[in-house]
Short mmCIF file of C-alpha atoms and ligand atoms in Angstrom, two decimals:
data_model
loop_
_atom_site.label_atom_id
_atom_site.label_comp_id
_atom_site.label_asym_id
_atom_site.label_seq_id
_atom_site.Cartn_x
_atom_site.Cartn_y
_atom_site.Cartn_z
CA UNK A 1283 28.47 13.51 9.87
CA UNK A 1284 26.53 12.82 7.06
CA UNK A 1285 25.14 15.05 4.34
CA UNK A 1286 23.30 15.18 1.34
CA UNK A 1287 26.62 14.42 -0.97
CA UNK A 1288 26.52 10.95 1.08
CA UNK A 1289 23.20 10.29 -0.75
CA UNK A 1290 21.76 9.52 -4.39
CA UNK A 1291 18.65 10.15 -4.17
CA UNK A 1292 17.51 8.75 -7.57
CA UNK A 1293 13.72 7.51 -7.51
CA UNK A 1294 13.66 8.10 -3.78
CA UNK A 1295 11.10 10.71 -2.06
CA UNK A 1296 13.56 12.83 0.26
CA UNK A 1297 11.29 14.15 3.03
CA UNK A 1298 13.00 17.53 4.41
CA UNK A 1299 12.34 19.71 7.02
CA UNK A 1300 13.24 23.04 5.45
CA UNK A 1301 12.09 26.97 7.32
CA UNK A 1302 9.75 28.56 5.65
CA UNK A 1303 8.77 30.60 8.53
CA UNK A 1304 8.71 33.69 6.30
CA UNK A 1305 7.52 36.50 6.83
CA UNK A 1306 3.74 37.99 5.20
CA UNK A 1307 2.29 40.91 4.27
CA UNK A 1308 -1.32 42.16 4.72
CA UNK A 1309 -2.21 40.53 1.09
CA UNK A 1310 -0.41 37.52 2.08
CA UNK A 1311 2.86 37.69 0.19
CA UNK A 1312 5.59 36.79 1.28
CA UNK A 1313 8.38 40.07 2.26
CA UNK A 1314 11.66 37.80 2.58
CA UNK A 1315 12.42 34.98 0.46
CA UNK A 1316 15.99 34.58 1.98
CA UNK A 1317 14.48 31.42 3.80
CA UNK A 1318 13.42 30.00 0.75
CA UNK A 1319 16.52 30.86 -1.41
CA UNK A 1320 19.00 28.95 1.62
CA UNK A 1321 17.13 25.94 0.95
CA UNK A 1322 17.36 25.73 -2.82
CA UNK A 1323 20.70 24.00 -3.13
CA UNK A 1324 19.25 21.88 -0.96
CA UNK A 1325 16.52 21.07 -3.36
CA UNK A 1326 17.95 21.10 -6.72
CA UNK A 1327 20.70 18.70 -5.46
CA UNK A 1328 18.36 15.74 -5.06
CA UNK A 1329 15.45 16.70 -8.20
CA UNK A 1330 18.68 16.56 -10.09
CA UNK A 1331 19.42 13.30 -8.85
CA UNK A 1332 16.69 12.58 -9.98
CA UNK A 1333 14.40 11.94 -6.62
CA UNK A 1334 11.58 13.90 -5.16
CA UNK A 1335 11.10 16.45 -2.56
CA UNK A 1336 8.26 16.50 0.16
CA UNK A 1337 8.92 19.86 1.80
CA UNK A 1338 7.60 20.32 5.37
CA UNK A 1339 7.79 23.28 7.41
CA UNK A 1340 5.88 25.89 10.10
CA UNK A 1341 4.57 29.17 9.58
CA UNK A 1342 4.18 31.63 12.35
CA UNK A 1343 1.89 30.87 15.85
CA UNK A 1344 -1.27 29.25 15.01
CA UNK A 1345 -3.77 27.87 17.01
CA UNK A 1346 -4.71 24.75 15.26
CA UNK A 1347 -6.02 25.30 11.84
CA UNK A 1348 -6.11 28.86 11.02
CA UNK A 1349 -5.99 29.83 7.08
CA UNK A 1350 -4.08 33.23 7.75
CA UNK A 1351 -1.47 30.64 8.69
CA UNK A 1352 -1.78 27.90 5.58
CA UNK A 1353 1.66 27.56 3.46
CA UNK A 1354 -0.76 27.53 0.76
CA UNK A 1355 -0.20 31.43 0.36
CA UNK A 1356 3.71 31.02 -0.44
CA UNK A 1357 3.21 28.10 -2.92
CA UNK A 1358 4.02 30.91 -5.79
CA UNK A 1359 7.15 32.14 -4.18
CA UNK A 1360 8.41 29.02 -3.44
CA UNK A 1361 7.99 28.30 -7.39
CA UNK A 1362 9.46 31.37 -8.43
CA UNK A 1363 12.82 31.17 -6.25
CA UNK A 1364 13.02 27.18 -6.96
CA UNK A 1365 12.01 27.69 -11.14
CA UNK A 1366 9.95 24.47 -10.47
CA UNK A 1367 6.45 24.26 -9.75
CA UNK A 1368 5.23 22.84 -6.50
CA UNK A 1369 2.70 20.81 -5.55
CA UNK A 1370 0.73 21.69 -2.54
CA UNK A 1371 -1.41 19.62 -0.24
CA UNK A 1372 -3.79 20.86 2.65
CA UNK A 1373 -2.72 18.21 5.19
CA UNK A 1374 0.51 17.02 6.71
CA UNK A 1375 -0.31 13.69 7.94
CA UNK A 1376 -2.80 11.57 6.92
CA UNK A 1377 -4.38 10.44 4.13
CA UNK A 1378 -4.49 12.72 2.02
CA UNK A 1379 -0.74 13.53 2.39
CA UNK A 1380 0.28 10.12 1.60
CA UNK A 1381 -1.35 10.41 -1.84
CA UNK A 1382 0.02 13.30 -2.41
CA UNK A 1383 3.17 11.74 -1.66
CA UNK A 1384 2.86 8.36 -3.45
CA UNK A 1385 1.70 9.72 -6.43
CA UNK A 1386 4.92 12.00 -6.52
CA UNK A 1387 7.23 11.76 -9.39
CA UNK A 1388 11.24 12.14 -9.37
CA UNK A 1389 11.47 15.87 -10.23
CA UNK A 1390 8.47 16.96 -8.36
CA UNK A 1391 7.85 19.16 -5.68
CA UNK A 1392 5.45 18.86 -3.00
CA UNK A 1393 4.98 21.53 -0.28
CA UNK A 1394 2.70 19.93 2.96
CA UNK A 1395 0.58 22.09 5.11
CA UNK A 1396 1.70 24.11 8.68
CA UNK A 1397 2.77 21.29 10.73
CA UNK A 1398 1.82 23.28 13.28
CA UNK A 1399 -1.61 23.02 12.82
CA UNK A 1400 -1.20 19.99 14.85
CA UNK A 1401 -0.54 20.25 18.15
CA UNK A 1402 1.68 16.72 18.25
CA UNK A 1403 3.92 19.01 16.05
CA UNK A 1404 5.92 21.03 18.92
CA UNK A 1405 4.94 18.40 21.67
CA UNK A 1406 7.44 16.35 19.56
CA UNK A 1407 4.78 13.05 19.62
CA UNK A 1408 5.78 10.34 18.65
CA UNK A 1409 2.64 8.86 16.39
CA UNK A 1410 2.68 12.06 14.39
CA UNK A 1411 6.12 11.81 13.62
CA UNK A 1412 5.38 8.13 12.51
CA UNK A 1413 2.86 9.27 10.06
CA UNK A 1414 5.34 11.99 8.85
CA UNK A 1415 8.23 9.24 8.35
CA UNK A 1416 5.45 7.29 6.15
CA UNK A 1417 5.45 9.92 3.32
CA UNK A 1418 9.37 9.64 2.61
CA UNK A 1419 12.51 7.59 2.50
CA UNK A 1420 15.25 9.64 3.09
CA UNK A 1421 14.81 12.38 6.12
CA UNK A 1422 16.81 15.62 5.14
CA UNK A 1423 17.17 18.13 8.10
CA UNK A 1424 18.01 21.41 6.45
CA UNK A 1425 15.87 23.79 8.86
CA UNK A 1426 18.60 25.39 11.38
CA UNK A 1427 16.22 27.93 12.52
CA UNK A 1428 14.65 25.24 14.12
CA UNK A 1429 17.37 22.43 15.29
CA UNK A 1430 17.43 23.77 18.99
CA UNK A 1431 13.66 22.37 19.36
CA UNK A 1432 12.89 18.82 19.97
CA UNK A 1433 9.66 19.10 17.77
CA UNK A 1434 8.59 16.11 15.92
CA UNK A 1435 9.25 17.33 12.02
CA UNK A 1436 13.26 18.85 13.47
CA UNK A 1437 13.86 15.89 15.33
CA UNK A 1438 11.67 12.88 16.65
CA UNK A 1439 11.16 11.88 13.47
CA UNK A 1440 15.04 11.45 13.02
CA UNK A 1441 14.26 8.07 14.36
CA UNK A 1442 12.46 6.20 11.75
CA UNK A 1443 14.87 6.85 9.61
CA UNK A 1444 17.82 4.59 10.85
CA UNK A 1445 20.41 5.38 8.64
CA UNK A 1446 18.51 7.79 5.72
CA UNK A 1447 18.89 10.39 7.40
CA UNK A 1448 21.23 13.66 6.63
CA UNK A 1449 21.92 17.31 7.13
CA UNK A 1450 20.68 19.03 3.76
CA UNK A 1451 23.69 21.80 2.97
CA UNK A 1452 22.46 24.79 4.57
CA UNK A 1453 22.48 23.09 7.96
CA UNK A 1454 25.54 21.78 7.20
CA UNK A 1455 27.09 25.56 5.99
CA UNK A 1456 25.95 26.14 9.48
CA UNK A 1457 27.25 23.84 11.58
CA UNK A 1458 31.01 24.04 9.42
CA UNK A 1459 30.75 28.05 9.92
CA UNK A 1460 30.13 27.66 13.86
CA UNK A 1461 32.82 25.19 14.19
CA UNK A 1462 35.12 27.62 12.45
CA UNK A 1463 34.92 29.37 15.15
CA UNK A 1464 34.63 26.97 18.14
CA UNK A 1465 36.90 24.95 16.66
CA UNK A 1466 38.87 25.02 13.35
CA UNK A 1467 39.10 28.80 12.50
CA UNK A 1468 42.69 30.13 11.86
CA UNK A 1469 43.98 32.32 14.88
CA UNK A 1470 43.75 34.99 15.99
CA UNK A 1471 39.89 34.17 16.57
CA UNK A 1472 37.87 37.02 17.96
CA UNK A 1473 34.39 37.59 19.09
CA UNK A 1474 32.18 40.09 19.13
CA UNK A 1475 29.37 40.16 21.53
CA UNK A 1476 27.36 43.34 21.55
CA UNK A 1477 23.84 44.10 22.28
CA UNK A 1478 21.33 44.68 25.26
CA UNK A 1479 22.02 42.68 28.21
CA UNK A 1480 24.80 40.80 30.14
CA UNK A 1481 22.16 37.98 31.14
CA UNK A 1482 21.59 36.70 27.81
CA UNK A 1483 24.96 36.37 26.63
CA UNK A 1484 26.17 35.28 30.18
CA UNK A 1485 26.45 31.29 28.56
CA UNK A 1486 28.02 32.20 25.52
CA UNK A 1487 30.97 34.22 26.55
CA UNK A 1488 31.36 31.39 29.05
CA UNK A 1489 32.06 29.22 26.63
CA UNK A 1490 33.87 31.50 24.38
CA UNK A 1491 36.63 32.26 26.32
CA UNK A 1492 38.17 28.85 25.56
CA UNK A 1493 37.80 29.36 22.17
CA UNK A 1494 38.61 32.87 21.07
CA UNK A 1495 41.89 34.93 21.65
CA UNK A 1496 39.95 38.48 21.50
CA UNK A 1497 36.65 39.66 22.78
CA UNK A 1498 35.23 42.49 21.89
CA UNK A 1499 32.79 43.63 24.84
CA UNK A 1500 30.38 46.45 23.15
CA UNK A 1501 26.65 47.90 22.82
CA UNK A 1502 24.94 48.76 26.04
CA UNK A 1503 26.24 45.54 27.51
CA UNK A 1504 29.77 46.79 28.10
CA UNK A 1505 27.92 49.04 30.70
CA UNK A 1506 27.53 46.47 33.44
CA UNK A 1507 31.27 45.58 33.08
CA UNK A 1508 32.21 49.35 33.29
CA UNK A 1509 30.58 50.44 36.63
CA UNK A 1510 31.81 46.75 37.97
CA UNK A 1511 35.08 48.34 37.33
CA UNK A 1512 33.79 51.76 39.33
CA UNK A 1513 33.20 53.63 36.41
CA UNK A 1514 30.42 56.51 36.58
CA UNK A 1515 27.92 55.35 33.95
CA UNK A 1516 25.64 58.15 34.16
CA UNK A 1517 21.61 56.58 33.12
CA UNK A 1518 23.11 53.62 30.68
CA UNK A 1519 21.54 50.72 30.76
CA UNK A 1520 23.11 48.52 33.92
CA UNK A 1521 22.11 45.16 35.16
CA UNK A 1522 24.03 45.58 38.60
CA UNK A 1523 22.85 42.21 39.47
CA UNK A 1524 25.09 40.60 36.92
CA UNK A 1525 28.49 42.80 38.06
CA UNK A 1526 29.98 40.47 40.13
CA UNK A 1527 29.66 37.98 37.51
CA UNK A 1528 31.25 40.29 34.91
CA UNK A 1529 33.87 40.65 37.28
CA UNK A 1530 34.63 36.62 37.24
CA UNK A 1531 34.34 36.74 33.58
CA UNK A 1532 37.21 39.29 33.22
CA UNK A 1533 39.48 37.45 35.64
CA UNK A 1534 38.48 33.74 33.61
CA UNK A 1535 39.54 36.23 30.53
CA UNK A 1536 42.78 37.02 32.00
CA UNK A 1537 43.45 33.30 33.31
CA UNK A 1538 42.99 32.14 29.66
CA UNK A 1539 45.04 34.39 28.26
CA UNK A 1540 42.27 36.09 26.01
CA UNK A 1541 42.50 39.46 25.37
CA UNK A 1542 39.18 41.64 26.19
CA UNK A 1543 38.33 45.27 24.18
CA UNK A 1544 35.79 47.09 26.22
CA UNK A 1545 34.85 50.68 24.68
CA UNK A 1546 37.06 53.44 26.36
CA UNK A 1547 34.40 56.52 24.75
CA UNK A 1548 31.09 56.68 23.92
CA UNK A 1549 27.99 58.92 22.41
CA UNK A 1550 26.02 60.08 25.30
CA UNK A 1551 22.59 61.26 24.64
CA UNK A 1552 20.19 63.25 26.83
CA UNK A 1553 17.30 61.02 26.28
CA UNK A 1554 17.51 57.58 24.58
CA UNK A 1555 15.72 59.56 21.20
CA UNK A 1556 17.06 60.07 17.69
CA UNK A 1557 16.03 64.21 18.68
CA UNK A 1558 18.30 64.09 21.75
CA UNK A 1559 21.60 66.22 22.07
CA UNK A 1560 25.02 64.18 22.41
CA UNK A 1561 28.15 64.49 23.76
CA UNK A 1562 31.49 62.43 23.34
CA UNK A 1563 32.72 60.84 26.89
CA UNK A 1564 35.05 58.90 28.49
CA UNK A 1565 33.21 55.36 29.11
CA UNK A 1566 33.64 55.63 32.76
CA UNK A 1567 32.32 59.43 33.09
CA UNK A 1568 29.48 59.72 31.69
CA UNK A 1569 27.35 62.83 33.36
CA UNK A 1570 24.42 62.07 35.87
CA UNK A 1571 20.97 62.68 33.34
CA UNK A 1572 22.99 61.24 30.42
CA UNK A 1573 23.45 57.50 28.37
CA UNK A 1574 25.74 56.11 26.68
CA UNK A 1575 24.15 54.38 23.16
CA UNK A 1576 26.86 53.81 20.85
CA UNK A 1577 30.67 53.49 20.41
CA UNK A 1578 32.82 56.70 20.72
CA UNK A 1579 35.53 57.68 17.87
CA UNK A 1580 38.37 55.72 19.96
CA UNK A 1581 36.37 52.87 20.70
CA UNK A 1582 35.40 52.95 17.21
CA UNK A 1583 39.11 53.21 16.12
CA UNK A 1584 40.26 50.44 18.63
CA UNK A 1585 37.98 47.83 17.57
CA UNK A 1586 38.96 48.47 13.77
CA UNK A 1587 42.44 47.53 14.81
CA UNK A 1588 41.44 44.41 16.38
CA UNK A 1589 39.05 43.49 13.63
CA UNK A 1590 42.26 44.03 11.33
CA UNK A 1591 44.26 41.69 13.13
CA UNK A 1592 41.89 38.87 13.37
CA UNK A 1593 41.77 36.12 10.92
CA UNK A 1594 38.45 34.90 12.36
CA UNK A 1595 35.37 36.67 13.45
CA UNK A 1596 32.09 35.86 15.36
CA UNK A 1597 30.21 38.74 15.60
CA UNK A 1598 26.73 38.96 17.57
CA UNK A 1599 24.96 42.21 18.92
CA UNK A 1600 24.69 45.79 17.90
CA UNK A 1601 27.45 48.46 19.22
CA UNK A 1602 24.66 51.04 20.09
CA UNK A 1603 21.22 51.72 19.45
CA UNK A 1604 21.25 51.04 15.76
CA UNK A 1605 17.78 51.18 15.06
CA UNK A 1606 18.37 55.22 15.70
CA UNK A 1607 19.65 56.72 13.16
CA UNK A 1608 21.93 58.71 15.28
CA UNK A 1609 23.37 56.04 17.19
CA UNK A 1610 24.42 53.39 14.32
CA UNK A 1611 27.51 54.17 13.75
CA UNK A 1612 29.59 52.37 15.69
CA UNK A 1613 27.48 49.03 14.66
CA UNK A 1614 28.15 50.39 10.68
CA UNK A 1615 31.64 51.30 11.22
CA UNK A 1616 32.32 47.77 12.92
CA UNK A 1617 30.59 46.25 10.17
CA UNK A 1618 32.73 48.10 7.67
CA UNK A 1619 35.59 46.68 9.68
CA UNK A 1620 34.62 43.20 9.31
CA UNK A 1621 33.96 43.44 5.36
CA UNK A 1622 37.58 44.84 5.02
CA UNK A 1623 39.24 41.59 7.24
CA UNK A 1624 36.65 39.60 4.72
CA UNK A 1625 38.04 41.05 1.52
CA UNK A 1626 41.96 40.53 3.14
CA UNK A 1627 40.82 36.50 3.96
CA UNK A 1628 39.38 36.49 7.24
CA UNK A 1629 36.47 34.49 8.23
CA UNK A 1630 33.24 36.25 9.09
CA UNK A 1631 30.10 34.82 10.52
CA UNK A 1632 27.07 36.90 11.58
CA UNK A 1633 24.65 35.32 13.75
CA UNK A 1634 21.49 35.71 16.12
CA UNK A 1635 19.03 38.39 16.39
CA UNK A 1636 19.48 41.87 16.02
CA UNK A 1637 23.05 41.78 14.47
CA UNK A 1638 21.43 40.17 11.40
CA UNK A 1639 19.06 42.89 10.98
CA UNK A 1640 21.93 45.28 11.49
CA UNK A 1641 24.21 43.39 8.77
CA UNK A 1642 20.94 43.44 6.33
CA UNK A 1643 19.83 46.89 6.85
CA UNK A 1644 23.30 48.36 6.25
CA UNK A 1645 24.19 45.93 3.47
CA UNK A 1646 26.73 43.81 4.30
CA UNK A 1647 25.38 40.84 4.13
CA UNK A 1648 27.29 40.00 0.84
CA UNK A 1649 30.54 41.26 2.38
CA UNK A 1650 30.99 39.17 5.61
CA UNK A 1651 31.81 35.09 4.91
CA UNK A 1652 28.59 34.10 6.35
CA UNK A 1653 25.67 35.05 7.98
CA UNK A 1654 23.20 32.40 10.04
CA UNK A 1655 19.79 31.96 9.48
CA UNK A 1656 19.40 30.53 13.04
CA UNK A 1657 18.50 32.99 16.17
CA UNK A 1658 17.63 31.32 18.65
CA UNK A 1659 19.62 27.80 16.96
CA UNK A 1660 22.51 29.77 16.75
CA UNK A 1661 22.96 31.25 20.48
CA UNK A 1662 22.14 27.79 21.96
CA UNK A 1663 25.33 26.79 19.17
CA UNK A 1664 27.74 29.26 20.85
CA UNK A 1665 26.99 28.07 24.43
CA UNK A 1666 28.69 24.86 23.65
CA UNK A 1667 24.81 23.35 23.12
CA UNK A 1668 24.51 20.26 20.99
CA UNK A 1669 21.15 21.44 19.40
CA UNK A 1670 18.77 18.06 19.19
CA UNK A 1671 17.67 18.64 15.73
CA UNK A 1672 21.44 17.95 15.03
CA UNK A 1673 21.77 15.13 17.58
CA UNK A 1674 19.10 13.61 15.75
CA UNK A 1675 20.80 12.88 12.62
CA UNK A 1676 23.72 12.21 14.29
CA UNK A 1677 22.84 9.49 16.29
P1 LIG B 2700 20.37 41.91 22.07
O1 LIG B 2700 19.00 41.41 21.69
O2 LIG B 2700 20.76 41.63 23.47
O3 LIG B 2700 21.42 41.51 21.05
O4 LIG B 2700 20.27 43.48 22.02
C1 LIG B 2700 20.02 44.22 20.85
C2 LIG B 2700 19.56 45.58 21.24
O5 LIG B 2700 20.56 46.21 22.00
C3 LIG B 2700 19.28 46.51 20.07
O6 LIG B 2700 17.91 46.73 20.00
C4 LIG B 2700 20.03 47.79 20.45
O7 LIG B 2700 19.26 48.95 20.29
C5 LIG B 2700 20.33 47.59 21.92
N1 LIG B 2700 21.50 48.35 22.37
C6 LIG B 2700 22.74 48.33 21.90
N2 LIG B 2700 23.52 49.21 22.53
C7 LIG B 2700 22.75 49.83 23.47
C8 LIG B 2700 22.97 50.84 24.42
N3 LIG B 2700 24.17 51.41 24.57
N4 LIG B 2700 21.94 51.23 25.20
C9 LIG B 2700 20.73 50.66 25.05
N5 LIG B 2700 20.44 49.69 24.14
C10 LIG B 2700 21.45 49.27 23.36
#
């Protein structure tokens, strides 16, 4: 695998894919640099080389060229976080872009416009990637929120750059922290999955089981494996299609010798509402007119132990309805969990979705070992996947 410390990028112009999809405000500033801050090492690693940096990235949806959408509006951030100022050019291809770039000097910063104001940009063409490969002569991929699409700036354009081509050291942090877990983490190796629905995690615990020696079945998701069991689940959310399939994933559980937590209690509510009365209950008899939304006190307790026990540990999903007030605490008290096994040596990685909004807006995003940048990238990464933006460099 090769990465950026393979490189010296003196008087070359590295051309990197980087994600700066961040997120706006109404006055156009930008809310969250955190995408802009993972790519810094990145950066400073080659100016101080002493090479150049073309950055390229996407921002939001647009439909062709549409201003609201120009990376022109996060040119100041990007020179605050990196303490270097950046140039910016309104084009990504073309001729104007290739000035820009040639008249780049080692130290410099240039930041090129939405490539997805082009079309050819998530259609992956092949000519557009061409005229991207012109502006650079070493391709750094160091966007993970994006290596699970074969667009042209995250992976066609991979190929023009026949051995100059490398992860840049976020994607790299990535990749190491998902193999710790797939593959080199120190046992035992547990994983969380929590969250909304069977059907999306279906893949992933799949391809888990061979990996992990604990999982950790929680949020409304444990639901579906309950009643396949025969439990009374009362109105918690239930996708009754996917029960025989939870069953075969229990018995695959018990073939492999992994050991599976499912919550034994949880907080029923009246209505799924932050006003709604609640009730502690046994998983499996929970009252007709009632829901379960987050972990009871022994499920809460039991999962601590496990956590405690674990020396590595994946953990994607919410344990309840977390965005409730009243129903977070099983998702804070599991992340309080995880930051204790952190502080005692354990590896932690966060990823995908809403257990990274969780993790942020209860703080402990400083107190787990890592936490991805990559939703979407990082599910397709736990279902065994080989994500193409990776292949790309790989090949
Ligand atoms: P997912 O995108 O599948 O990871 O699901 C995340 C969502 O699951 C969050 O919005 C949570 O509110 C929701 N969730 C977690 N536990 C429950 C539950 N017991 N009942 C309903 N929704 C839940």
């Amino acid at each position: 695998m090769k990465t950026l410390n393979d490189f010296n990028f003196e008087n070359k112009k590295a051309i990197i894919r980087v994600d700066f999809n961040v997120p706006l405000n109404d006055a156009f500033e930008v809310t969250d640099a955190t995408r802009i801050v993972s790519a810094k090492p990145t950066i400073i690693k080659i100016l101080e080389d002493g090479g150049s940096c073309i950055l390229m990235s996407h921002l939001g949806r647009p439909k062709g060229v549409q201003d609201e959408f120009s990376l022109k509006h996060i040119v100041k951030k990007v020179e605050d976080v990196l303490g270097v100022e950046v140039k910016f050019v309104e084009a990504c291809v073309g001729e104007k872009a290739e000035a820009a770039a040639a008249n780049l000097q080692p130290g410099q910063i240039l930041l090129l416009e939405n490539l997805r104001f082009h079309k050819e940009e998530e259609a992956g063409d092949e000519a557009f990637s061409k005229q991207l490969s012109n502006l650079g002569d070493i391709y750094v991929n160091d966007a993970f929120g994006t290596a699970h699409r074969a667009h042209a700036s995250t992976t066609i354009v991979a190929q023009f750059f026949e051995g100059k081509k490398c992860f840049g050291y976020l994607l790299e942090q990535e990749i190491q922290s998902i193999d710790k877990v797939m593959k080199t983490g120190e046992k035992p190796v547990l994983a969380i999955l929590g969250g909304a629905k069977v059907s999306s995690k279906i893949t992933i615990i799949e391809n888990i089981l061979d990996a992990v020696d604990h999982l950790i079945i929680g949020g409304g998701m444990a639901f579906t494996f309950v009643k396949a069991h025969g439990g009374k689940i009362g109105n918690s959310i239930c996708e009754d299609d996917k029960m025989p399939l939870a069953l075969d994933i229990l018995k695959q559980a018990k073939e492999k010798g992994v050991q599976v937590h499912i919550p034994v209690d949880t907080i029923a509510a009246d209505a799924f509402s932050n006003d709604a009365n609640t009730q502690i209950v046994d998983i499996d008899a929970i009252p007709d007119g009632w829901e379960g939304v987050d972990a009871g006190p022994k499920s809460r307790a039991q999962f601590h132990d496990v956590v405690m026990q674990c020396k590595t540990i994946l953990w994607n999903g919410p344990l309840g309805v977390f965005e409730m007030e009243k129903f977070a605490r099983g998702t804070i008290e599991l992340g309080n969990s995880i930051a204790e096994a952190t502080k005692n040596g354990a590896f932690s990685l966060v990823g995908g979705g809403d257990s990274v909004a969780a993790v942020k807006q209860f703080g402990f995003e400083d107190k787990v070992s890592y936490v991805s940048t990559g939703g979407g990238a990082m599910l397709e990464s736990l279902e065994g996947k080989i994500l193409p933006g990776i292949a790309a460099i790989l090949d």
